[in-house]
Coordinates of N, CA and C in Angstrom, one line a residue:
X1 N -6.1 7.8 6.8 CA -6.8 6.7 7.4 C -7.3 7.0 8.8
X2 N -8.4 6.8 9.4 CA -8.9 6.9 10.8 C -7.9 6.2 11.9
X3 N -7.3 5.0 11.2 CA -6.5 4.6 12.3 C -5.2 5.3 12.5
X4 N -4.7 5.7 11.3 CA -3.3 6.2 11.3 C -3.5 7.8 12.1
X5 N -4.6 8.4 11.4 CA -5.1 9.8 12.3 C -5.0 9.8 13.5
X6 N -5.5 8.7 14.2 CA -5.8 8.5 15.8 C -4.7 8.3 16.3
X7 N -3.6 7.5 15.9 CA -2.4 7.1 16.5 C -1.5 8.6 16.5
X8 N -1.7 9.2 15.3 CA -0.9 10.5 15.3 C -1.3 11.6 16.5
X9 N -2.6 11.5 16.5 CA -3.1 12.7 17.3 C -2.9 12.5 18.9
X10 N -2.8 10.9 19.1 CA -2.3 10.8 20.5 C -1.2 10.5 20.9
X11 N -0.4 10.1 19.7 CA 1.0 9.7 20.0 C 1.2 8.2 19.9
X12 N 2.1 7.8 18.8 CA 2.1 6.4 18.7 C 2.2 5.5 20.0
X13 N 3.2 5.8 20.6 CA 3.5 4.8 21.7 C 2.2 4.9 22.7
X14 N 1.8 6.2 23.3 CA 0.4 6.3 23.9 C -0.5 5.7 23.4
X15 N -0.8 5.8 22.3 CA -2.1 5.2 21.8 C -2.2 3.7 21.8
X16 N -1.0 3.1 21.3 CA -0.7 1.8 21.4 C -1.1 1.2 23.0
X17 N -0.8 1.8 23.8 CA -1.1 1.3 25.2 C -2.5 1.5 25.7
X18 N -3.0 2.8 25.0 CA -4.5 2.9 25.5 C -5.4 2.1 24.6
X19 N -4.9 1.5 23.8 CA -5.7 0.2 23.0 C -6.2 -0.8 24.2
X20 N -5.2 -1.0 25.0 CA -5.5 -1.9 26.2 C -6.4 -1.2 27.1
X21 N -6.0 0.1 27.5 CA -6.5 0.7 28.8 C -7.7 1.4 28.7
X22 N -7.8 2.1 27.5 CA -9.2 2.9 27.2 C -9.4 2.6 25.8
X23 N -9.9 1.7 25.2 CA -10.1 1.3 23.9 C -11.6 2.3 23.6
X24 N -12.3 2.4 24.5 CA -13.6 3.1 24.1 C -13.4 4.7 23.5
X25 N -12.4 5.2 24.3 CA -11.9 6.6 24.0 C -11.4 6.6 22.6
X26 N -10.5 5.7 22.3 CA -9.7 5.6 21.1 C -10.8 5.2 19.8
X27 N -11.8 4.2 20.1 CA -12.5 4.0 19.4 C -13.7 5.0 18.7
X28 N -13.8 6.0 19.7 CA -14.7 7.2 19.6 C -14.1 8.0 18.6
X29 N -12.6 8.2 18.9 CA -12.1 9.4 18.4 C -12.1 9.0 16.7
X30 N -11.8 7.5 16.5 CA -11.6 6.8 15.4 C -12.8 7.0 14.6
X31 N -14.0 7.1 15.2 CA -15.3 7.0 14.6 C -15.5 8.6 14.0
X32 N -15.1 9.7 15.0 CA -15.1 11.0 14.6 C -14.3 11.4 13.4
X33 N -13.2 10.6 13.4 CA -12.4 11.0 11.9 C -12.9 10.2 10.9
X34 N -13.3 9.1 11.0 CA -13.6 8.3 10.0 C -15.2 9.0 9.5
X35 N -16.1 9.6 10.0 CA -17.1 10.1 9.6 C -16.7 11.4 8.6
X36 N -15.7 11.9 9.0 CA -15.3 13.1 8.4 C -14.5 12.7 6.9
X37 N -13.7 11.5 7.2 CA -13.1 11.1 6.0 C -14.1 10.6 4.9
X38 N -14.9 9.7 5.4 CA -16.0 9.2 4.7 C -16.7 10.1 3.7
X39 N -17.1 11.3 4.3 CA -17.7 12.3 3.7 C -16.9 13.0 2.6
X40 N -15.7 13.3 2.9 CA -14.6 13.8 2.0 C -14.5 12.8 0.9
X41 N -14.4 11.5 1.1 CA -14.1 10.6 -0.2 C -15.5 10.5 -1.1
X42 N -16.6 10.5 -0.3 CA -17.8 10.5 -1.1 C -18.1 11.7 -1.9
X43 N -17.5 13.1 -1.5 CA -17.7 14.1 -2.2 C -16.9 14.1 -3.2
X44 N -15.5 13.7 -3.1 CA -14.7 13.6 -4.4 C -15.1 12.8 -5.4
X45 N -15.6 11.5 -5.0 CA -15.8 10.6 -5.8 C -17.1 11.1 -6.6
X46 N -18.3 11.7 -5.8 CA -19.4 12.2 -6.7 C -19.2 13.1 -7.5
X47 N -18.3 13.8 -7.4 CA -17.9 14.9 -8.2 C -16.8 14.6 -9.4
X48 N -16.0 13.8 -9.2 CA -14.8 13.6 -10.1 C -14.6 11.8 -10.5
X49 N -15.7 11.3 -10.2 CA -15.7 9.7 -10.6 C -14.9 9.5 -11.9
X50 N -15.8 10.2 -12.9 CA -15.1 9.8 -14.4 C -13.7 10.1 -14.7
X51 N -13.0 11.0 -13.7 CA -11.7 11.2 -13.8 C -10.7 10.5 -12.9
X52 N -11.3 9.6 -12.0 CA -10.5 8.9 -11.2 C -10.2 7.6 -11.7
X53 N -8.9 7.1 -11.4 CA -8.5 5.8 -11.9 C -8.6 4.7 -10.8
X54 N -8.3 5.3 -9.6 CA -8.1 4.7 -8.2 C -8.2 5.5 -7.3
X55 N -8.5 4.9 -6.1 CA -8.6 5.8 -4.9 C -7.5 5.1 -3.8
X56 N -6.6 5.6 -3.3 CA -5.5 5.4 -2.4 C -5.6 5.8 -1.0
X57 N -5.6 4.8 -0.2 CA -5.8 5.1 1.4 C -4.4 4.8 2.1
X58 N -4.0 5.8 2.6 CA -2.5 5.8 3.3 C -2.9 5.6 5.0
X59 N -2.0 4.4 5.3 CA -2.4 3.8 6.5 C -0.9 3.4 7.1
X60 N -1.0 3.6 8.7 CA 0.3 3.0 9.3 C -0.2 2.0 10.3
X61 N -0.1 0.6 9.7 CA -0.6 -0.3 10.5 C 0.4 -1.6 11.0
X62 N 1.6 -1.3 10.5 CA 2.7 -2.2 10.9 C 4.0 -1.8 11.0
X63 N 4.9 -2.3 11.5 CA 6.3 -2.1 11.5 C 7.0 -3.2 10.8
X64 N 8.5 -3.2 10.8 CA 9.1 -4.4 10.1 C 8.8 -5.6 10.9
X65 N 8.4 -5.8 12.0 CA 8.5 -7.2 12.9 C 6.8 -7.3 12.8
X66 N 6.0 -6.7 12.1 CA 4.4 -7.2 12.1 C 3.4 -6.1 12.4
X67 N 2.3 -6.5 12.4 CA 1.2 -5.5 13.0 C 1.5 -4.8 14.2
X68 N 1.0 -3.3 14.3 CA 1.2 -2.8 15.6 C 0.3 -3.3 16.6
X69 N -0.8 -4.0 16.2 CA -1.6 -4.5 17.5 C -1.8 -5.7 17.3
X70 N -2.2 -6.5 18.4 CA -2.6 -8.0 18.2 C -3.4 -8.0 17.1
X71 N -3.3 -9.1 16.4 CA -4.1 -9.1 15.0 C -5.8 -9.3 15.1
X72 N -5.9 -10.2 16.3 CA -7.4 -10.2 16.4 C -8.1 -8.9 17.0
X73 N -7.5 -8.2 17.9 CA -7.9 -6.8 18.3 C -7.9 -5.8 17.2
X74 N -6.8 -5.9 16.2 CA -6.9 -5.1 15.0 C -8.1 -5.3 14.1
X75 N -8.3 -6.6 13.9 CA -9.5 -6.9 13.2 C -10.7 -6.3 13.6
X76 N -11.0 -6.3 15.0 CA -12.2 -6.0 15.7 C -12.3 -4.4 15.4
X77 N -11.1 -3.8 15.4 CA -11.2 -2.3 15.6 C -11.2 -2.0 13.9
X78 N -10.9 -2.4 13.2 CA -10.3 -2.0 11.9 C -11.1 -2.4 10.6
X79 N -11.7 -3.6 10.7 CA -12.3 -4.3 9.6 C -13.4 -3.5 9.1
X80 N -14.4 -3.5 9.9 CA -16.0 -2.8 9.3 C -15.7 -1.5 9.2
X81 N -14.7 -0.6 10.0 CA -14.7 0.9 9.7 C -14.0 0.9 8.5
X82 N -12.9 0.3 8.1 CA -12.2 0.4 6.7 C -13.3 0.0 5.5
X83 N -14.0 -0.9 5.9 CA -15.0 -1.2 4.7 C -15.8 0.0 4.7
X84 N -16.2 0.6 5.7 CA -17.0 1.9 5.6 C -16.3 2.9 5.0
X85 N -14.8 3.1 4.9 CA -14.2 4.1 4.2 C -14.1 4.1 2.9
X86 N -14.2 2.7 2.3 CA -13.7 2.4 0.9 C -15.1 2.5 0.3
X87 N -16.4 2.1 0.9 CA -17.6 2.2 0.2 C -17.8 3.5 -0.7
X88 N -17.4 4.4 -0.7 CA -17.6 5.7 -1.5 C -17.2 5.4 -2.9
X89 N -16.0 4.9 -2.9 CA -15.0 4.6 -3.9 C -16.0 3.2 -4.6
X90 N -15.9 2.3 -3.8 CA -16.4 1.1 -4.4 C -17.8 1.4 -5.1
X91 N -18.5 2.2 -4.8 CA -19.9 2.5 -5.1 C -19.9 2.9 -6.5
X92 N -18.7 3.6 -7.1 CA -18.4 3.9 -8.4 C -17.5 2.8 -9.1
X93 N -17.3 1.7 -8.6 CA -16.4 0.6 -9.0 C -15.2 1.0 -9.4
X94 N -14.5 1.8 -8.3 CA -13.2 2.3 -8.5 C -12.3 1.3 -7.5
X95 N -11.3 0.9 -8.1 CA -10.2 0.1 -7.6 C -9.7 0.9 -6.2
X96 N -9.2 0.3 -5.1 CA -9.0 1.1 -4.0 C -7.4 0.4 -3.7
X97 N -6.6 1.3 -3.4 CA -5.1 0.8 -2.9 C -5.1 1.1 -1.6
X98 N -4.0 0.5 -0.8 CA -3.4 0.7 0.4 C -2.0 0.9 0.2
X99 N -1.6 2.3 0.7 CA -0.2 2.6 0.5 C 0.2 2.3 2.2
X100 N 1.1 1.6 2.7 CA 1.3 1.1 3.9 C 2.7 0.6 3.9
X101 N 3.8 0.6 5.0 CA 4.7 0.4 5.1 C 5.0 -0.9 6.2
X102 N 5.9 -1.5 6.4 CA 6.1 -2.2 7.2 C 5.6 -3.9 6.9
X103 N 5.9 -4.8 7.6 CA 5.6 -6.3 7.1 C 4.0 -6.5 7.5
X104 N 3.3 -6.8 6.6 CA 1.8 -6.7 6.3 C 1.5 -8.2 5.9
X105 N 2.4 -9.0 5.8 CA 2.2 -10.3 5.3 C 1.0 -11.2 5.8
X106 N 1.0 -10.9 7.2 CA -0.1 -11.6 8.0 C -1.5 -11.1 7.8
X107 N -1.5 -9.9 7.5 CA -2.8 -9.1 7.2 C -3.3 -9.0 5.9
X108 N -2.6 -9.6 4.8 CA -3.0 -9.6 3.6 C -4.4 -10.3 3.5
X109 N -4.8 -11.3 4.0 CA -6.1 -12.2 3.8 C -7.3 -11.1 4.4
X110 N -7.0 -10.3 5.5 CA -8.0 -9.5 5.9 C -8.1 -8.4 5.2
X111 N -7.1 -7.6 4.8 CA -7.1 -6.3 3.7 C -7.7 -7.0 2.5
X112 N -7.5 -8.2 1.9 CA -8.2 -8.5 0.8 C -9.9 -8.6 0.9
X113 N -10.2 -9.0 2.2 CA -11.5 -9.3 2.5 C -12.2 -7.9 2.7
X114 N -11.6 -7.0 3.3 CA -12.3 -5.5 3.4 C -12.4 -5.0 2.2
X115 N -11.7 -5.4 0.8 CA -11.7 -5.0 -0.3 C -10.8 -4.1 -1.0
X116 N -9.5 -4.2 -0.4 CA -8.6 -3.5 -1.1 C -8.2 -4.2 -2.4
X117 N -7.9 -3.5 -3.6 CA -7.3 -4.1 -4.7 C -5.9 -3.9 -4.9
X118 N -5.3 -3.0 -4.5 CA -3.8 -2.8 -4.9 C -3.1 -2.7 -3.4
X119 N -1.8 -3.1 -3.1 CA -1.2 -2.8 -2.2 C 0.4 -2.3 -2.4
X120 N 0.6 -1.3 -1.7 CA 1.8 -0.5 -2.4 C 2.6 0.1 -1.0
X121 N 3.9 -0.2 -1.0 CA 4.9 -0.1 -1.9 C 5.6 -1.3 -1.6
X122 N 5.3 -2.7 -1.1 CA 5.9 -3.6 -0.9 C 7.5 -3.6 -0.7
X123 N 8.0 -3.6 0.5 CA 9.5 -3.4 0.9 C 10.3 -4.5 0.3
X124 N 11.1 -4.2 -0.1 CA 12.1 -5.8 -0.5 C 12.8 -5.9 0.8
X125 N 12.8 -5.2 1.8 CA 13.6 -5.6 3.2 C 12.8 -6.8 3.9
X126 N 11.4 -6.4 4.2 CA 10.6 -7.4 5.0 C 9.6 -8.3 4.2
X127 N 9.5 -8.1 2.6 CA 8.4 -8.9 2.2 C 8.9 -9.6 1.2
X128 N 8.5 -10.9 0.7 CA 8.9 -11.6 -0.4 C 7.7 -11.4 -1.5
X129 N 8.3 -10.7 -2.3 CA 7.2 -10.1 -3.2 C 7.0 -11.4 -4.2
X130 N 7.9 -12.1 -4.6 CA 7.5 -13.3 -5.4 C 6.6 -14.3 -5.0
X131 N 6.8 -14.5 -3.6 CA 5.6 -15.4 -3.0 C 4.2 -14.7 -3.0
X132 N 4.2 -13.4 -2.8 CA 2.8 -12.7 -2.7 C 2.1 -12.8 -4.2
X133 N 3.1 -12.8 -5.0 CA 2.5 -12.6 -6.5 C 2.1 -14.1 -6.8
X134 N 2.8 -15.1 -6.4 CA 2.1 -16.3 -6.6 C 0.9 -16.7 -5.9
X135 N 0.9 -16.4 -4.6 CA -0.3 -16.6 -3.6 C -1.5 -15.7 -3.9
X136 N -1.3 -14.3 -4.6 CA -2.5 -13.5 -4.7 C -2.9 -13.0 -6.0
X137 N -2.1 -14.0 -7.2 CA -2.4 -13.5 -8.4 C -3.9 -13.6 -8.5
X138 N -4.2 -12.7 -9.5 CA -6.0 -12.5 -9.7 C -6.8 -12.0 -8.7
X139 N -6.0 -11.7 -7.5 CA -6.8 -11.2 -6.3 C -6.3 -9.9 -5.8
X140 N -5.0 -9.6 -5.8 CA -4.4 -8.3 -5.5 C -3.2 -7.8 -6.3
X141 N -3.7 -6.6 -6.9 CA -2.5 -6.1 -7.6 C -1.3 -5.5 -6.8
X142 N -0.1 -5.9 -6.9 CA 1.1 -5.5 -6.1 C 1.9 -4.6 -6.6
X143 N 2.3 -3.7 -6.1 CA 3.4 -2.5 -6.4 C 4.3 -2.2 -5.6
X144 N 5.4 -2.1 -6.2 CA 6.7 -1.6 -5.7 C 7.8 -2.5 -5.7
X145 N 8.7 -2.7 -4.6 CA 9.8 -3.5 -4.3 C 11.1 -3.2 -4.8
X146 N 11.2 -2.1 -5.8 CA 12.5 -1.5 -6.4 C 13.3 -0.6 -5.3
X147 N 14.3 -1.2 -4.8 CA 15.1 -0.7 -3.7 C 15.3 0.9 -4.0
X148 N 15.0 1.8 -3.1 CA 15.5 3.3 -3.3 C 17.0 3.3 -3.2
X149 N 17.4 2.5 -2.4 CA 19.1 2.5 -2.3 C 19.8 2.3 -3.5
X150 N 19.2 1.6 -4.3 CA 19.9 1.5 -5.8 C 19.8 2.9 -6.4
X151 N 18.8 3.8 -6.2 CA 19.0 4.9 -6.7 C 20.0 5.9 -6.3
X152 N 20.1 5.6 -4.8 CA 21.1 6.6 -4.4 C 22.6 6.2 -4.4
X153 N 22.9 4.7 -4.5 CA 24.3 4.4 -4.5 C 24.2 3.4 -5.4
X154 N 23.6 2.8 -6.0 CA 23.7 1.5 -6.9 C 24.4 1.9 -8.2
X155 N 25.0 1.1 -8.8 CA 25.6 1.2 -10.1 C 24.6 1.3 -11.3
X156 N 24.8 1.6 -12.7 CA 23.9 1.6 -13.6 C 23.6 0.2 -13.7
X157 N 24.6 -0.8 -13.6 CA 24.3 -2.1 -13.9 C 23.3 -2.7 -12.8
X158 N 23.6 -2.3 -11.6 CA 22.7 -2.7 -10.5 C 21.2 -2.4 -10.8
X159 N 21.0 -1.1 -11.1 CA 19.8 -0.6 -11.4 C 19.0 -1.3 -12.7
X160 N 19.8 -1.2 -13.5 CA 19.3 -2.2 -14.8 C 18.8 -3.5 -14.7
X161 N 19.8 -4.4 -13.9 CA 19.5 -5.7 -13.5 C 18.4 -6.0 -12.4
X162 N 18.0 -4.9 -11.6 CA 17.0 -5.1 -10.5 C 15.7 -4.9 -11.6
X163 N 15.5 -3.7 -12.3 CA 14.5 -3.7 -12.9 C 14.1 -4.7 -14.0
X164 N 15.2 -5.4 -14.5 CA 15.1 -6.6 -15.3 C 14.4 -7.6 -14.5
X165 N 15.0 -7.9 -13.4 CA 14.6 -9.1 -12.6 C 13.1 -8.9 -12.2
X166 N 12.8 -7.8 -11.8 CA 11.3 -7.7 -11.3 C 10.4 -7.8 -12.6
X167 N 10.6 -7.1 -13.7 CA 9.8 -7.3 -14.7 C 9.7 -8.4 -15.4
X168 N 10.9 -9.5 -15.4 CA 10.9 -10.8 -15.9 C 9.8 -11.7 -14.8
X169 N 10.2 -11.5 -13.6 CA 9.6 -12.5 -12.8 C 8.2 -11.9 -12.5
X170 N 7.9 -10.9 -12.6 CA 6.6 -10.5 -11.8 C 5.4 -10.0 -13.0
X171 N 6.1 -9.5 -14.2 CA 4.9 -8.7 -15.1 C 4.3 -10.0 -15.7
X172 N 4.8 -11.3 -16.2 CA 3.9 -12.0 -16.9 C 2.7 -12.4 -15.9
X173 N 1.4 -12.4 -16.7 CA 0.3 -12.7 -16.1 C -0.4 -11.4 -15.5
X174 N 0.5 -10.2 -15.6 CA 0.0 -8.9 -14.9 C -0.2 -9.3 -13.3
X175 N -1.1 -8.2 -12.8 CA -0.9 -8.0 -11.6 C 0.2 -7.3 -10.6
X176 N 1.1 -6.9 -11.4 CA 2.1 -6.2 -10.7 C 2.2 -5.0 -11.5
X177 N 2.6 -3.8 -10.5 CA 2.7 -2.4 -11.0 C 4.2 -2.0 -10.4
X178 N 5.0 -1.7 -11.5 CA 6.5 -1.2 -11.2 C 6.7 -0.2 -10.3
X179 N 7.3 0.1 -9.2 CA 7.3 1.2 -8.4 C 8.6 1.2 -7.3
X180 N 8.9 2.3 -7.2 CA 10.0 2.2 -5.9 C 9.3 1.9 -4.6
X181 N 10.3 1.3 -3.8 CA 9.8 0.8 -2.5 C 9.9 2.1 -1.5
X182 N 10.5 3.1 -1.7 CA 10.6 4.2 -0.9 C 10.3 5.5 -1.7
X183 N 10.3 6.6 -0.8 CA 10.1 7.9 -1.6 C 11.4 8.4 -2.3
X184 N 11.1 8.9 -3.4 CA 12.1 9.9 -4.4 C 12.2 11.1 -3.7
X185 N 13.6 11.3 -3.3 CA 13.9 12.6 -2.5 C 15.2 13.2 -3.5
X186 N 15.2 14.6 -3.0 CA 16.1 15.1 -3.8 C 17.5 14.7 -3.6
X187 N 17.8 13.7 -2.8 CA 19.3 13.2 -2.6 C 19.5 12.2 -3.7
X188 N 18.4 11.7 -4.4 CA 18.6 11.0 -5.8 C 18.9 11.6 -7.1
X189 N 20.3 11.1 -7.6 CA 20.8 11.9 -8.6 C 19.9 11.7 -10.0
X190 N 19.6 12.7 -10.8 CA 18.5 12.6 -11.6 C 19.0 11.5 -12.5
X191 N 20.3 11.3 -12.9 CA 20.7 10.3 -14.0 C 20.4 8.8 -13.5
X192 N 20.4 8.7 -12.1 CA 19.9 7.3 -11.6 C 18.4 7.1 -11.8
X193 N 17.7 8.2 -11.6 CA 16.3 7.6 -12.1 C 16.0 7.8 -13.4
X194 N 16.8 8.4 -14.0 CA 16.6 8.1 -15.7 C 17.0 6.7 -16.0
X195 N 18.1 6.4 -15.3 CA 18.4 5.0 -15.9 C 17.2 3.9 -15.6
X196 N 16.9 4.2 -14.3 CA 15.7 3.2 -13.8 C 14.5 3.3 -15.1
X197 N 14.0 4.4 -15.2 CA 13.0 4.7 -16.2 C 13.2 3.9 -17.6
X198 N 14.4 4.2 -18.1 CA 14.7 3.6 -19.5 C 14.7 2.2 -19.3
X199 N 15.4 1.5 -18.1 CA 15.5 0.2 -18.0 C 13.8 -0.3 -18.3
X200 N 13.1 0.2 -17.5 CA 11.7 -0.2 -17.4 C 11.1 -0.1 -18.7
X201 N 11.3 0.9 -19.4 CA 10.8 0.9 -20.7 C 11.5 -0.3 -21.8
X202 N 12.7 -0.5 -21.6 CA 13.2 -1.6 -22.1 C 12.7 -3.1 -21.9
X203 N 12.5 -3.2 -20.5 CA 12.0 -4.5 -20.1 C 10.8 -4.9 -19.6
X204 N 9.9 -3.9 -19.4 CA 8.6 -3.8 -18.7 C 7.3 -3.6 -19.8
X205 N 7.8 -3.4 -21.0 CA 6.5 -3.2 -22.1 C 5.9 -4.5 -22.3
X206 N 4.4 -4.5 -22.6 CA 3.6 -5.7 -23.0 C 3.5 -5.5 -24.6
X207 N 3.6 -6.4 -25.5 CA 3.8 -7.9 -25.1 C 5.2 -8.0 -24.7
X208 N 5.4 -8.7 -23.7 CA 7.1 -9.0 -22.9 C 7.9 -9.5 -24.0
X209 N 9.0 -9.1 -24.2 CA 9.9 -10.2 -25.3 C 10.0 -11.5 -24.8
X210 N 10.2 -12.4 -25.7 CA 10.4 -13.7 -25.6 C 11.5 -14.0 -24.4
X211 N 12.7 -13.2 -24.6 CA 13.8 -13.5 -23.8 C 13.7 -13.1 -22.2
X212 N 12.5 -12.2 -22.2 CA 12.4 -11.8 -20.8 C 11.4 -12.7 -20.2
X213 N 10.6 -13.5 -20.6 CA 9.6 -14.4 -20.0 C 10.3 -15.4 -19.0

């Protein structure tokens, strides 16, 4: 995203301060990046739309305590620019996902209004995925919430139980995609990952078993 790229170009701490001191400079930089990114997405969609299932935007807009910027300021800076970035994918009726970390609960109404269809990967540490599913049913697809820590150090029973719980509670009615909440790294034992996948096959296939409802 133009937002994440701008923060990284300047340095996160410096960029956050500059939004108050030299907003014009940062917005000009964002617009330069946005113009290039928009052309890139349009070129990819124009050529490969028939083969694309959805488009994912990666951004850094929050930390565990909430939004990086004041929400009113963030809305002014972000809303119309992100709509512009999504427009090439939406022109081909492609769903758009936002890959984002941190506590974005307060931003969900804005992200929905911008046009995002999928939110990933919903951290179990800072987000109540069950409340999200209830509130945003038929409006947003929610992905994630399986703790990567279970794959690193959890027992077989821990992994199977957590997969079962997520599928049982979130799969009915659709709108949930099973996914880990963190990255899969070389530190994860392959057997742990296989246990998770097998549990997902057991509990996450439609039609759901009566016992899982």
